[in-house]
mmCIF file with all atom_site columns, C-alpha atoms and ligand atoms in Angstrom:
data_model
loop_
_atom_site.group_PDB
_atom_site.id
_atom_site.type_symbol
_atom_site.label_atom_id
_atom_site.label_alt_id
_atom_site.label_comp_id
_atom_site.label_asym_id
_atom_site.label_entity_id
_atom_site.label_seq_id
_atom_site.pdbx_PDB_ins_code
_atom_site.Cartn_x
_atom_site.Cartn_y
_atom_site.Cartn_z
_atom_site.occupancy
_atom_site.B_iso_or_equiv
_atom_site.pdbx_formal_charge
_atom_site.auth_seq_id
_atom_site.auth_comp_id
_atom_site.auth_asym_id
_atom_site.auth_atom_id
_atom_site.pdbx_PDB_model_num
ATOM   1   C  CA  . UNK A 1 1   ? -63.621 104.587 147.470 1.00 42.00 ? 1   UNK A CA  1
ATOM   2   C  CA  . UNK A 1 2   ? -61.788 101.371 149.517 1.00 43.00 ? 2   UNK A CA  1
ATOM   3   C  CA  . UNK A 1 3   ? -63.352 99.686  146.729 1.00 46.00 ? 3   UNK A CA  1
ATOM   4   C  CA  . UNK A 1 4   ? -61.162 101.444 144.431 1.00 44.00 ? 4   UNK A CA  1
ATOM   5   C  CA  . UNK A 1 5   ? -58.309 101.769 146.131 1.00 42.00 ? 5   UNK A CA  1
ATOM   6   C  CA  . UNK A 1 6   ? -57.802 97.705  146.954 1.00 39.00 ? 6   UNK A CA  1
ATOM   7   C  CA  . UNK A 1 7   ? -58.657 97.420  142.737 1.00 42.00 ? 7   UNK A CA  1
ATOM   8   C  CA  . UNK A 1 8   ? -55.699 99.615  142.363 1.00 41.00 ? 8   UNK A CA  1
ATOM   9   C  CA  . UNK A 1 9   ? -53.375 97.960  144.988 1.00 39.00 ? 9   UNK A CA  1
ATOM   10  C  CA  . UNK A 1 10  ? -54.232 94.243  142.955 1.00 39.00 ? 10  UNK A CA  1
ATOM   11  C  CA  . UNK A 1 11  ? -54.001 95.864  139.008 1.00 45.00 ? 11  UNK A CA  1
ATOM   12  C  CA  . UNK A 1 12  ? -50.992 98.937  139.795 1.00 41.00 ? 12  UNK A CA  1
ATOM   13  C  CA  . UNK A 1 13  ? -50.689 98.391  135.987 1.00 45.00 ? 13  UNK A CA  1
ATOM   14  C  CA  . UNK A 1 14  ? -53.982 98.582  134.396 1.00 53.00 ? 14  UNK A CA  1
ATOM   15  C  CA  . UNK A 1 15  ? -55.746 101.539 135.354 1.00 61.00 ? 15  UNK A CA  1
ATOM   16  C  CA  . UNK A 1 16  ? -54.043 104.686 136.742 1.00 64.00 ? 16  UNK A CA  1
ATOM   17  C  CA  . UNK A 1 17  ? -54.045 108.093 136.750 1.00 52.00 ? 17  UNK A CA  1
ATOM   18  C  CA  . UNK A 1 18  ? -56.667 108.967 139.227 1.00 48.00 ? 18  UNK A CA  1
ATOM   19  C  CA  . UNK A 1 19  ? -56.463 112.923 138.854 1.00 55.00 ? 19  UNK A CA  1
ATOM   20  C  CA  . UNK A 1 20  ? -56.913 114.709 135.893 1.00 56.00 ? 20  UNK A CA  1
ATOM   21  C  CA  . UNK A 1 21  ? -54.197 115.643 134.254 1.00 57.00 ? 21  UNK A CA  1
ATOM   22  C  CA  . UNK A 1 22  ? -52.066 118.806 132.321 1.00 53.00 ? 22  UNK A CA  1
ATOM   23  C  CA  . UNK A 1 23  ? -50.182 118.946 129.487 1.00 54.00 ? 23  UNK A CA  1
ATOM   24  C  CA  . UNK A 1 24  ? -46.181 119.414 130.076 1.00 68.00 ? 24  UNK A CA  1
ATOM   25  C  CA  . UNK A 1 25  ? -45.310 123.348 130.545 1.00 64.00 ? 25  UNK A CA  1
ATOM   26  C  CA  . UNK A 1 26  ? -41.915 123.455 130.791 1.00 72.00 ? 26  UNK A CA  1
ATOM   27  C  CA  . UNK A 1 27  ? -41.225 121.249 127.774 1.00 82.00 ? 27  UNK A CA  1
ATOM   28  C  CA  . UNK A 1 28  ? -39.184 121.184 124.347 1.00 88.00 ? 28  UNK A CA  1
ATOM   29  C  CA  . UNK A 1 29  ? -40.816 119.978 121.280 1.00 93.00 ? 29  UNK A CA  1
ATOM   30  C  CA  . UNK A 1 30  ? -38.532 117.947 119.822 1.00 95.00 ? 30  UNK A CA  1
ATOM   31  C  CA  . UNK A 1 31  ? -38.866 116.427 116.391 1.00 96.00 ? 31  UNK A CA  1
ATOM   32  C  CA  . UNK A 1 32  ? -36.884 113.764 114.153 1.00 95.00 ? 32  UNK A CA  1
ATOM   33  C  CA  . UNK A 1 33  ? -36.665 113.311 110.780 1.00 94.00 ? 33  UNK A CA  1
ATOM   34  C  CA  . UNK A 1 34  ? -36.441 109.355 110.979 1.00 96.00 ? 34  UNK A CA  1
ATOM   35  C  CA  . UNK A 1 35  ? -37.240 107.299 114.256 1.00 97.00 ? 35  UNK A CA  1
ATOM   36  C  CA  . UNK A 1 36  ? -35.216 103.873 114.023 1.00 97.00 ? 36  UNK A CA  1
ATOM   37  C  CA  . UNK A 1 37  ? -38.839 102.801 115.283 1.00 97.00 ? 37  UNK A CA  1
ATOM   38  C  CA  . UNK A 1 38  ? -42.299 103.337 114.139 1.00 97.00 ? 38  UNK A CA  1
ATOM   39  C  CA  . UNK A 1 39  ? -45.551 102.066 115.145 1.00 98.00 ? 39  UNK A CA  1
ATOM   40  C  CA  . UNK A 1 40  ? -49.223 102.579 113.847 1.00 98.00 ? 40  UNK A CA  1
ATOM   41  C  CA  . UNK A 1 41  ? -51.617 104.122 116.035 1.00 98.00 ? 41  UNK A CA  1
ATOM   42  C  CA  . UNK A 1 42  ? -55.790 103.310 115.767 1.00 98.00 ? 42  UNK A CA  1
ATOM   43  C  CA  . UNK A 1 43  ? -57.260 105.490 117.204 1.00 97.00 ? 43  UNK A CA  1
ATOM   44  C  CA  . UNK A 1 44  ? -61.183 104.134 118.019 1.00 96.00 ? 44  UNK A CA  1
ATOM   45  C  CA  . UNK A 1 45  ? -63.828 106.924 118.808 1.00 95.00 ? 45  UNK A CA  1
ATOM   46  C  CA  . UNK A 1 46  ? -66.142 104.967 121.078 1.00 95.00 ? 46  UNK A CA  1
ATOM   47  C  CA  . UNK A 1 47  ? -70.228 105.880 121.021 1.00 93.00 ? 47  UNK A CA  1
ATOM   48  C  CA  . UNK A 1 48  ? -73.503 104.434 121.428 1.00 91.00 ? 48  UNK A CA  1
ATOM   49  C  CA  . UNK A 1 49  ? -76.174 103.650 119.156 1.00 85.00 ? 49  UNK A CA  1
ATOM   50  C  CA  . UNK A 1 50  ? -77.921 106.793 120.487 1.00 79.00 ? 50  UNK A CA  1
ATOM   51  C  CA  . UNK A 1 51  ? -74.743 109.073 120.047 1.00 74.00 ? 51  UNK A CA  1
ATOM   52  C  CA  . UNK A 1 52  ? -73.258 107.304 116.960 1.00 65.00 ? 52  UNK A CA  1
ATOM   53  C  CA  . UNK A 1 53  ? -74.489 109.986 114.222 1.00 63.00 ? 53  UNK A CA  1
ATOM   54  C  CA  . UNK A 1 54  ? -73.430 112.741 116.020 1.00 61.00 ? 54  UNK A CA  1
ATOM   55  C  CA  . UNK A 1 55  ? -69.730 113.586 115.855 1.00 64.00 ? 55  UNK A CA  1
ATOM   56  C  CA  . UNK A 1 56  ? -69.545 113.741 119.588 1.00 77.00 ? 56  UNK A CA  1
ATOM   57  C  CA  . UNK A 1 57  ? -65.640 113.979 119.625 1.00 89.00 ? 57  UNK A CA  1
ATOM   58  C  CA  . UNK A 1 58  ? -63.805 116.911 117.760 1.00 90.00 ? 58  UNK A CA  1
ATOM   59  C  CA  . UNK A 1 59  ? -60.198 115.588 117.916 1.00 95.00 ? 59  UNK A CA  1
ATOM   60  C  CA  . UNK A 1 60  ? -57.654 116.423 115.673 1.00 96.00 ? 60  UNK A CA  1
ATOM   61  C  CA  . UNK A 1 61  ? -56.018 113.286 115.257 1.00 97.00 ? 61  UNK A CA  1
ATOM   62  C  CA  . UNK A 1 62  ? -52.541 114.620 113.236 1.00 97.00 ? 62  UNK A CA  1
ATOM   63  C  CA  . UNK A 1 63  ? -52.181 117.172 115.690 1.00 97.00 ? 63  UNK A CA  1
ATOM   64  C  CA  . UNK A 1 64  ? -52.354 114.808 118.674 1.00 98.00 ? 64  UNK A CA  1
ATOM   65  C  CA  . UNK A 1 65  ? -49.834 112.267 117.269 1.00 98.00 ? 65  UNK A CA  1
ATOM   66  C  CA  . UNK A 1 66  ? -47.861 115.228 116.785 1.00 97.00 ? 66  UNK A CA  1
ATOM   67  C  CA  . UNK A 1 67  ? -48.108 116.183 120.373 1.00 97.00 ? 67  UNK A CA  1
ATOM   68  C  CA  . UNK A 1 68  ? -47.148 112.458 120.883 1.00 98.00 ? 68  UNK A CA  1
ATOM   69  C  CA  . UNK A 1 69  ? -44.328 112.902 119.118 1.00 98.00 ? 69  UNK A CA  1
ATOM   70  C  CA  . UNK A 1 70  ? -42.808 116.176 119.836 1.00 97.00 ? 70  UNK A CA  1
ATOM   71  C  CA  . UNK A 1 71  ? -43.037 115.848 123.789 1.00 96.00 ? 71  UNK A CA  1
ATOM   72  C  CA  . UNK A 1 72  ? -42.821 111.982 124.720 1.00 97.00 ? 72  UNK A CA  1
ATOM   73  C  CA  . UNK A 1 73  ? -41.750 109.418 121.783 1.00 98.00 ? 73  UNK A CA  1
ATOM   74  C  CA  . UNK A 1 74  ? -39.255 110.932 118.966 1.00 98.00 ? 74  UNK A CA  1
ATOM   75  C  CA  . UNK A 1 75  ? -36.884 112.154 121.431 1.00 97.00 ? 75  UNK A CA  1
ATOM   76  C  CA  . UNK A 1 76  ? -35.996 108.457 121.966 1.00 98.00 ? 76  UNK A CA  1
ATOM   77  C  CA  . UNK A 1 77  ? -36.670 107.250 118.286 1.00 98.00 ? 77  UNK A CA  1
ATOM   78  C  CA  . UNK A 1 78  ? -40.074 106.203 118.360 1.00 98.00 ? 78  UNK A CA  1
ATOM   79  C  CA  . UNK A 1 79  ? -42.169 107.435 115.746 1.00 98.00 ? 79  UNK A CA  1
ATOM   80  C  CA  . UNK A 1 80  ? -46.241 106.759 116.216 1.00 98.00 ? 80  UNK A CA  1
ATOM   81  C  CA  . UNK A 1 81  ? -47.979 107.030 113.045 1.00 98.00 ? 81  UNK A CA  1
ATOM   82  C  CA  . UNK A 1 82  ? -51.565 107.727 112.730 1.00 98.00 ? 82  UNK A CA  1
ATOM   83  C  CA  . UNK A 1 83  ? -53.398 104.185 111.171 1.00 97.00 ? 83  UNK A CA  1
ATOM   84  C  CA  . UNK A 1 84  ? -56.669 103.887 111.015 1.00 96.00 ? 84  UNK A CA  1
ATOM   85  C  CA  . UNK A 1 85  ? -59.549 105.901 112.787 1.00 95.00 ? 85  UNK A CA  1
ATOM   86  C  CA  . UNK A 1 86  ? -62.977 104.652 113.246 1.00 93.00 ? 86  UNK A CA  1
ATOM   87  C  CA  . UNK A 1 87  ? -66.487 105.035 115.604 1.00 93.00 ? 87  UNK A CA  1
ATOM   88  C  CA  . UNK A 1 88  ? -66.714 101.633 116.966 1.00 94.00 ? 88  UNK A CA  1
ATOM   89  C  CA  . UNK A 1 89  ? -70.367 101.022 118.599 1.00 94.00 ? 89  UNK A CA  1
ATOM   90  C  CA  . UNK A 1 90  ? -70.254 99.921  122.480 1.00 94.00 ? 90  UNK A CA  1
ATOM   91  C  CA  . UNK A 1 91  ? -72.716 100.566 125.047 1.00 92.00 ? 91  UNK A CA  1
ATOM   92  C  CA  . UNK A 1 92  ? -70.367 98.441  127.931 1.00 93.00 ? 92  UNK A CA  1
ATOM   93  C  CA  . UNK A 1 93  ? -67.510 100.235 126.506 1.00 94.00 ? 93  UNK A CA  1
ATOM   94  C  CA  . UNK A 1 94  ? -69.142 103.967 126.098 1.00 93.00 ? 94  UNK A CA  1
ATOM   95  C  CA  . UNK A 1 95  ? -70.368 104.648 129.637 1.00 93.00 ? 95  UNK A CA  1
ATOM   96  C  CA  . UNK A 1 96  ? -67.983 102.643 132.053 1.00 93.00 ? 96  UNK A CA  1
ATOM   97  C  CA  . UNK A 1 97  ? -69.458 103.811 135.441 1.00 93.00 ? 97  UNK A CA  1
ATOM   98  C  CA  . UNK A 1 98  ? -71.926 100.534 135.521 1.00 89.00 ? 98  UNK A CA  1
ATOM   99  C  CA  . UNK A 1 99  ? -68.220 98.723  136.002 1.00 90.00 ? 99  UNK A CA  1
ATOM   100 C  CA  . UNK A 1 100 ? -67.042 100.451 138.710 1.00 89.00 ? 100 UNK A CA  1
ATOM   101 C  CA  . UNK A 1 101 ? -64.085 97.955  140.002 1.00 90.00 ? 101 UNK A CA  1
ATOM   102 C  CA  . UNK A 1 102 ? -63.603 96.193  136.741 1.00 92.00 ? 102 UNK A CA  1
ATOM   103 C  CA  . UNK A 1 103 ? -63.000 98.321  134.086 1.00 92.00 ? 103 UNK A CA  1
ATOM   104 C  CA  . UNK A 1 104 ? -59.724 96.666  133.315 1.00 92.00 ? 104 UNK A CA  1
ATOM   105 C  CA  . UNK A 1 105 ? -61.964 93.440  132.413 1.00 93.00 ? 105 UNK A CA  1
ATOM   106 C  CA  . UNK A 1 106 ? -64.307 95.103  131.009 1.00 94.00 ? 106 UNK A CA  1
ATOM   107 C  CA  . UNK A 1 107 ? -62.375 97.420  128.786 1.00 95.00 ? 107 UNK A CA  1
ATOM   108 C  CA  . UNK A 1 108 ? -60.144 94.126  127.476 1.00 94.00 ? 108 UNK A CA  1
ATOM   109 C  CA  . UNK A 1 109 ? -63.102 91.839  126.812 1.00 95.00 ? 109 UNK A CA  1
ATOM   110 C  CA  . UNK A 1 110 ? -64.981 94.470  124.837 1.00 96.00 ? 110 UNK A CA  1
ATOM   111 C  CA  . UNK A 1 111 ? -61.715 95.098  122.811 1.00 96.00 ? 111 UNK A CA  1
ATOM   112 C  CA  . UNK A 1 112 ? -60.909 91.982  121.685 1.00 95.00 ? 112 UNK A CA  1
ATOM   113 C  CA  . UNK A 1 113 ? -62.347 91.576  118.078 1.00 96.00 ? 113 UNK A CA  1
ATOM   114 C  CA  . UNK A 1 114 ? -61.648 95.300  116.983 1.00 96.00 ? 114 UNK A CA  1
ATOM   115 C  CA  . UNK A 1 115 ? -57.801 96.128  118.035 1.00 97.00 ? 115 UNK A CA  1
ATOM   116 C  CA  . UNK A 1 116 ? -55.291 95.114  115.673 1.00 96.00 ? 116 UNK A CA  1
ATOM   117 C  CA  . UNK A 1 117 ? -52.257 93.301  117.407 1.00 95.00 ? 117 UNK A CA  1
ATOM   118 C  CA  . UNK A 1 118 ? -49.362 95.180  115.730 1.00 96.00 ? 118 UNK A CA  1
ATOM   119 C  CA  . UNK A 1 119 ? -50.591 98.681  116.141 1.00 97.00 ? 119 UNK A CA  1
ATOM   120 C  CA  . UNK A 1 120 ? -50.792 100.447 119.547 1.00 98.00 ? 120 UNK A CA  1
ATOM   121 C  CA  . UNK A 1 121 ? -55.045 100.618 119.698 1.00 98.00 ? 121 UNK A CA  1
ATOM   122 C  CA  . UNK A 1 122 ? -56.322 103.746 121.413 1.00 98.00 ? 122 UNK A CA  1
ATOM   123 C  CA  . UNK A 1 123 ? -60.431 103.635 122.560 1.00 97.00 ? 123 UNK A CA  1
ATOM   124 C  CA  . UNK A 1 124 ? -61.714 107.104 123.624 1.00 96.00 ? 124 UNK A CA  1
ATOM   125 C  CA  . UNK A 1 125 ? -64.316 107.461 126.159 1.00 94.00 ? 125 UNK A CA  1
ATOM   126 C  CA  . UNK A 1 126 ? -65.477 110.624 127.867 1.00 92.00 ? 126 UNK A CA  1
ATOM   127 C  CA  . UNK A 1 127 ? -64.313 111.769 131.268 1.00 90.00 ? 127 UNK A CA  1
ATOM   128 C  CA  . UNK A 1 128 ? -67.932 111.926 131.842 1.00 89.00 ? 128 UNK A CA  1
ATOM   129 C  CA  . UNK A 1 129 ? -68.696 108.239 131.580 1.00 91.00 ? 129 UNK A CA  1
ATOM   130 C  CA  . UNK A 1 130 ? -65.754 106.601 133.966 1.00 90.00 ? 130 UNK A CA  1
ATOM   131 C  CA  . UNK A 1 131 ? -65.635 107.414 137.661 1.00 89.00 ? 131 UNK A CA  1
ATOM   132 C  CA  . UNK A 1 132 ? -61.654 108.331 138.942 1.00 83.00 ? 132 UNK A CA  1
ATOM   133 C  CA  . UNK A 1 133 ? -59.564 106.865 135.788 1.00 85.00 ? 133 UNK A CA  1
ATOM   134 C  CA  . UNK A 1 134 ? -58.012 109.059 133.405 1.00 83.00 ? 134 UNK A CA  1
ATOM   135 C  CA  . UNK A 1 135 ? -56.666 105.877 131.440 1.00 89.00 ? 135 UNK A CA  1
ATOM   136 C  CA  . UNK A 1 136 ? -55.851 102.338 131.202 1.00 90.00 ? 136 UNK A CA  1
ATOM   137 C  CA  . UNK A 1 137 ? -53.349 100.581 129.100 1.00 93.00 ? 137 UNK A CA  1
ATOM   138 C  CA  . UNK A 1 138 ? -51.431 96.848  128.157 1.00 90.00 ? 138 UNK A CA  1
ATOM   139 C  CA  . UNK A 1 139 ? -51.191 94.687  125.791 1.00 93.00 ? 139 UNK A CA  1
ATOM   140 C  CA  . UNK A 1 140 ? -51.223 97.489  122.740 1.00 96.00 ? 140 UNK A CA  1
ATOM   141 C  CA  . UNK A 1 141 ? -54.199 99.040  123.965 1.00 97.00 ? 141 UNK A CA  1
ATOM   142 C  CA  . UNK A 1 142 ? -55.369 102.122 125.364 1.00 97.00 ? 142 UNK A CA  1
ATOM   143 C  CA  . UNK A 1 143 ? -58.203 103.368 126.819 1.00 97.00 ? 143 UNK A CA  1
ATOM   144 C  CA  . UNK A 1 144 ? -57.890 107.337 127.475 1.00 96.00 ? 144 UNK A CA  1
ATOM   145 C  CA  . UNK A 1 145 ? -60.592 109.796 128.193 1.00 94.00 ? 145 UNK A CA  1
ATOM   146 C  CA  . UNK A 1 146 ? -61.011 112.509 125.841 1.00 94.00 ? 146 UNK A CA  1
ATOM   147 C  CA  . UNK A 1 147 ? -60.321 115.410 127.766 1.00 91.00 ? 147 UNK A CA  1
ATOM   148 C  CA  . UNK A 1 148 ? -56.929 114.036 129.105 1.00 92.00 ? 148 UNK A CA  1
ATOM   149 C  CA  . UNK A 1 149 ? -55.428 113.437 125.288 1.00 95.00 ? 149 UNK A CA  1
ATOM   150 C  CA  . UNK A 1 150 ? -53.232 116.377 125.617 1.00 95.00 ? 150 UNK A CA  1
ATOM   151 C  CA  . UNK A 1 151 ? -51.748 115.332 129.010 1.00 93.00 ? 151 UNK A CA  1
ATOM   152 C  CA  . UNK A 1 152 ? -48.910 112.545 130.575 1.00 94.00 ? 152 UNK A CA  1
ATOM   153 C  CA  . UNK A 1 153 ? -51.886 110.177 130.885 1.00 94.00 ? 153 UNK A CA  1
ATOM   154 C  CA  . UNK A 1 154 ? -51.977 109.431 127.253 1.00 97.00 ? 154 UNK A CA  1
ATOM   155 C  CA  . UNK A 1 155 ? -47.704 108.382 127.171 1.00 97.00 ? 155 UNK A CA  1
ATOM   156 C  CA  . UNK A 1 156 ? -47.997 106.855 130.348 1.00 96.00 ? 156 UNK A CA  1
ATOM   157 C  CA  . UNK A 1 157 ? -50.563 104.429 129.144 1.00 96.00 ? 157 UNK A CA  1
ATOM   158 C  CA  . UNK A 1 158 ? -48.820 104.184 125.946 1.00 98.00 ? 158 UNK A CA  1
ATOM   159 C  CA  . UNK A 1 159 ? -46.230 102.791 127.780 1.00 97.00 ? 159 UNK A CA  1
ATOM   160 C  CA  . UNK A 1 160 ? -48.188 100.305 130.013 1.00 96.00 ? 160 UNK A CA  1
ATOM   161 C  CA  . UNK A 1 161 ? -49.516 99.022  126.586 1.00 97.00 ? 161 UNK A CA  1
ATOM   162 C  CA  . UNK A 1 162 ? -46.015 98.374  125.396 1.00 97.00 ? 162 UNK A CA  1
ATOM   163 C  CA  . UNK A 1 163 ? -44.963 96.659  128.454 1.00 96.00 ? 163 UNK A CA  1
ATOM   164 C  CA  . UNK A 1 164 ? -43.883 98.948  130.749 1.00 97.00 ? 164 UNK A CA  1
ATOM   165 C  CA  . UNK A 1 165 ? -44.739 99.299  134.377 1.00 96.00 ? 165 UNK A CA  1
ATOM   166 C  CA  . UNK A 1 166 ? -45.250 101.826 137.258 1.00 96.00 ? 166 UNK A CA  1
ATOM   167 C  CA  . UNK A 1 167 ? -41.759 103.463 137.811 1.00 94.00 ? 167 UNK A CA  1
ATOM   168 C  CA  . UNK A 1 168 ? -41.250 106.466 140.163 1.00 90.00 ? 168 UNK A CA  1
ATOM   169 C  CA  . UNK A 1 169 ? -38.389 108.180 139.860 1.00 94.00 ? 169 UNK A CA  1
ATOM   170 C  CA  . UNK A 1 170 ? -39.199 111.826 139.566 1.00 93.00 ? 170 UNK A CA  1
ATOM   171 C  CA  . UNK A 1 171 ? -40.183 113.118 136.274 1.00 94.00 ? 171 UNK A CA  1
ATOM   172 C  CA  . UNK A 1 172 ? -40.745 109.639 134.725 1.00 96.00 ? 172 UNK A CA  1
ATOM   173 C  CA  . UNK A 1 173 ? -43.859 109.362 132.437 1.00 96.00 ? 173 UNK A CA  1
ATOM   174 C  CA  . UNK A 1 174 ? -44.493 105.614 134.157 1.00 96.00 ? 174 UNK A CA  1
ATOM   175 C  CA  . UNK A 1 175 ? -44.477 107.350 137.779 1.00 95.00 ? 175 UNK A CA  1
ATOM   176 C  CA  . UNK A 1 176 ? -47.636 107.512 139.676 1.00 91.00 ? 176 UNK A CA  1
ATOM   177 C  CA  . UNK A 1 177 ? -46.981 110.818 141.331 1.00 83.00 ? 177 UNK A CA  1
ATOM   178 C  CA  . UNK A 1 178 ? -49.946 113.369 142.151 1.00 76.00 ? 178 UNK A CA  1
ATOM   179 C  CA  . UNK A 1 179 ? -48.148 116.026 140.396 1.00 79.00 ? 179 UNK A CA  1
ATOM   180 C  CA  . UNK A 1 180 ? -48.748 114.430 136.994 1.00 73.00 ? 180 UNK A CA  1
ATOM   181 C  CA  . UNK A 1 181 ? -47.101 117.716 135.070 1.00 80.00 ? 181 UNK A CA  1
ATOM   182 C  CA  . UNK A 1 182 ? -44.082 116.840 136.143 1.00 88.00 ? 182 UNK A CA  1
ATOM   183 C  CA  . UNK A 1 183 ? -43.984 113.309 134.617 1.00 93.00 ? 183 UNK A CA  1
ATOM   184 C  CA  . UNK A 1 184 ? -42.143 114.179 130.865 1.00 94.00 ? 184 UNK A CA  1
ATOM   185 C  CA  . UNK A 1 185 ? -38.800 111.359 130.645 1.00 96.00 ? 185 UNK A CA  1
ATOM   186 C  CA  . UNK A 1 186 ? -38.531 107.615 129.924 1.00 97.00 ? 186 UNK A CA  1
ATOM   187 C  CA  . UNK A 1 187 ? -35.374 106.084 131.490 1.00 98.00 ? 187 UNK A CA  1
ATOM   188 C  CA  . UNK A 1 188 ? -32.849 104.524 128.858 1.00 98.00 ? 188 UNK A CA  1
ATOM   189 C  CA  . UNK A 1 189 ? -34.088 100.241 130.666 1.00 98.00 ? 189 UNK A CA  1
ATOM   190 C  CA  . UNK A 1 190 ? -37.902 101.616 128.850 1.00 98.00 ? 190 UNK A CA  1
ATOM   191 C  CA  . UNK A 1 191 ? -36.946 103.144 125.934 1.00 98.00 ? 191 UNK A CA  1
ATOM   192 C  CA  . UNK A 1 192 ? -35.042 99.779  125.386 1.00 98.00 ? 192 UNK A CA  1
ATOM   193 C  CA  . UNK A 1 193 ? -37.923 97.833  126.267 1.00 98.00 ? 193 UNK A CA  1
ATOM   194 C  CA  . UNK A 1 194 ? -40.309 99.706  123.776 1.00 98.00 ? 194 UNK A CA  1
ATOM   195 C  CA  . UNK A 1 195 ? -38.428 99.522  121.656 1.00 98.00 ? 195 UNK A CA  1
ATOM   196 C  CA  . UNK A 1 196 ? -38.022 95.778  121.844 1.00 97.00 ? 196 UNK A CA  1
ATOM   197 C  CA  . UNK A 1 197 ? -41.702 95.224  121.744 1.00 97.00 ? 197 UNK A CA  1
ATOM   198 C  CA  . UNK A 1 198 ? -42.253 97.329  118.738 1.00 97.00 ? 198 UNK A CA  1
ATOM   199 C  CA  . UNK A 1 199 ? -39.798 94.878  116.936 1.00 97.00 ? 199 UNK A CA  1
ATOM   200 C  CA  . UNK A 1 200 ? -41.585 91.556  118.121 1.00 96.00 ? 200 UNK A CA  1
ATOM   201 C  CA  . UNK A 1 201 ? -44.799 93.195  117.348 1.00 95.00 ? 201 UNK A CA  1
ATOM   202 C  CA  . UNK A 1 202 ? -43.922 94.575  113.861 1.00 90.00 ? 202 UNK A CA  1
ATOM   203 C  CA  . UNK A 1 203 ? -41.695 91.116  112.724 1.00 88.00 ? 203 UNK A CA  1
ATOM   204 C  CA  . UNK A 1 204 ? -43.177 88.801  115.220 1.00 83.00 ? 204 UNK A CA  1
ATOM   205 C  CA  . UNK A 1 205 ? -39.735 88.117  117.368 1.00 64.00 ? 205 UNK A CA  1
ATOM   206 C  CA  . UNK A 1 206 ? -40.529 85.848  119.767 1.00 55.00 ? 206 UNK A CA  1
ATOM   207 C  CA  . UNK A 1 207 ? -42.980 87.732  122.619 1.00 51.00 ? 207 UNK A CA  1
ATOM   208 C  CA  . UNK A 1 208 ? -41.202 87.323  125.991 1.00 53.00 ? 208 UNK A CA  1
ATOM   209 C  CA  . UNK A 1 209 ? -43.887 85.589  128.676 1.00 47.00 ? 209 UNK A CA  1
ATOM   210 C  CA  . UNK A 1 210 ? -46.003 88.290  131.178 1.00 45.00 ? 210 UNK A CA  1
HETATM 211 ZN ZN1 . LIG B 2 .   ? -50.222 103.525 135.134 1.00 60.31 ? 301 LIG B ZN1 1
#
């Protein structure tokens, strides 16, 4: 546990969301007809040689970009749009408890040849197989655990993966708070810088040093 805790004082940024999470109650869905910015989504179903013939996740990939959509990223003119979807094969990757401490490292070496630069690259892992992270995100990846899709983890680390960082004013999706159904707004300074990192990644502007 002091383990964790001094990993999470050193990388705020990569790996959050300690609690489970719920999906936002008091909500609108809110849909546009054109975003002024879209981005691909990859979504990457990860299993292990033992597991890979067995469809061990039942997502429903349209309806969870829609949920995407409708709560977190239209409202401010992003549009995610569901690219490709694949099982990608990855015993380090599948059961993460063996890194305990560096699954930041671990999760970024072992995505390195399969997520595609442009796109915003989500890995799923089950709850089961990572000790106290919900999900971890930067540098257009994501690494969310199956049973927290439907939550604020999944925008929250989203946003890490376009740039942003820990924020905590109340009800913002980048805050840290315990209460995690409360976290359902991005702040005008994020939308702005999503939306600036969608257009370097999409027409290669130039990327603005980390
Ligand atoms: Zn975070």
């Amino acid at each position: 546990m002091k383990k964790l805790l001094i990993f999470m004082l050193i990388l705020p940024f990569l790996a959050c969301s300690h609690d489970d999470d719920h999906g936002p109650e008091d909500m609108g869905i809110m849909f546009v007809e054109n975003p002024e910015r879209t981005i691909k989504v990859n979504i990457f179903y990860v299993e292990t040689e033992e597991t890979s013939d067995k469809s061990s996740y039942n997502l429903d990939e349209g309806e969870f970009i829609e949920y995407l959509n409708g709560y977190y990223f239209h409202r401010y003119g992003i549009g995610l749009e569901l690219g490709e979807s694949r099982v990608l094969i990855n015993s380090e990757l599948y059961d993460l408890r063996d890194n305990q401490g560096s699954e930041p490292s671990t999760f970024f070496m072992q995505t390195q040849d399969s997520y595609e630069e442009d796109k915003i690259n989500i890995y799923i892992i089950k709850r089961s197989n990572i000790i106290g992270i919900a999900g971890m995100g930067r540098i257009q990846r994501v690494l969310l655990t199956y049973e927290n899709l439907f939550t604020s983890t999944s925008p929250h680390e989203i946003g890490h993966s376009l740039g942003l960082f820990h924020n905590d004013e109340v009800k913002n999706i980048m805050s840290t708070t315990l209460d995690k159904q409360s976290r359902q707004v991005f702040n005008g300074n994020q939308e702005d810088k999503m939306k600036k990192r969608i257009d370097e990644l999409k027409y290669g502007k130039s990327i603005s040093a980390r």
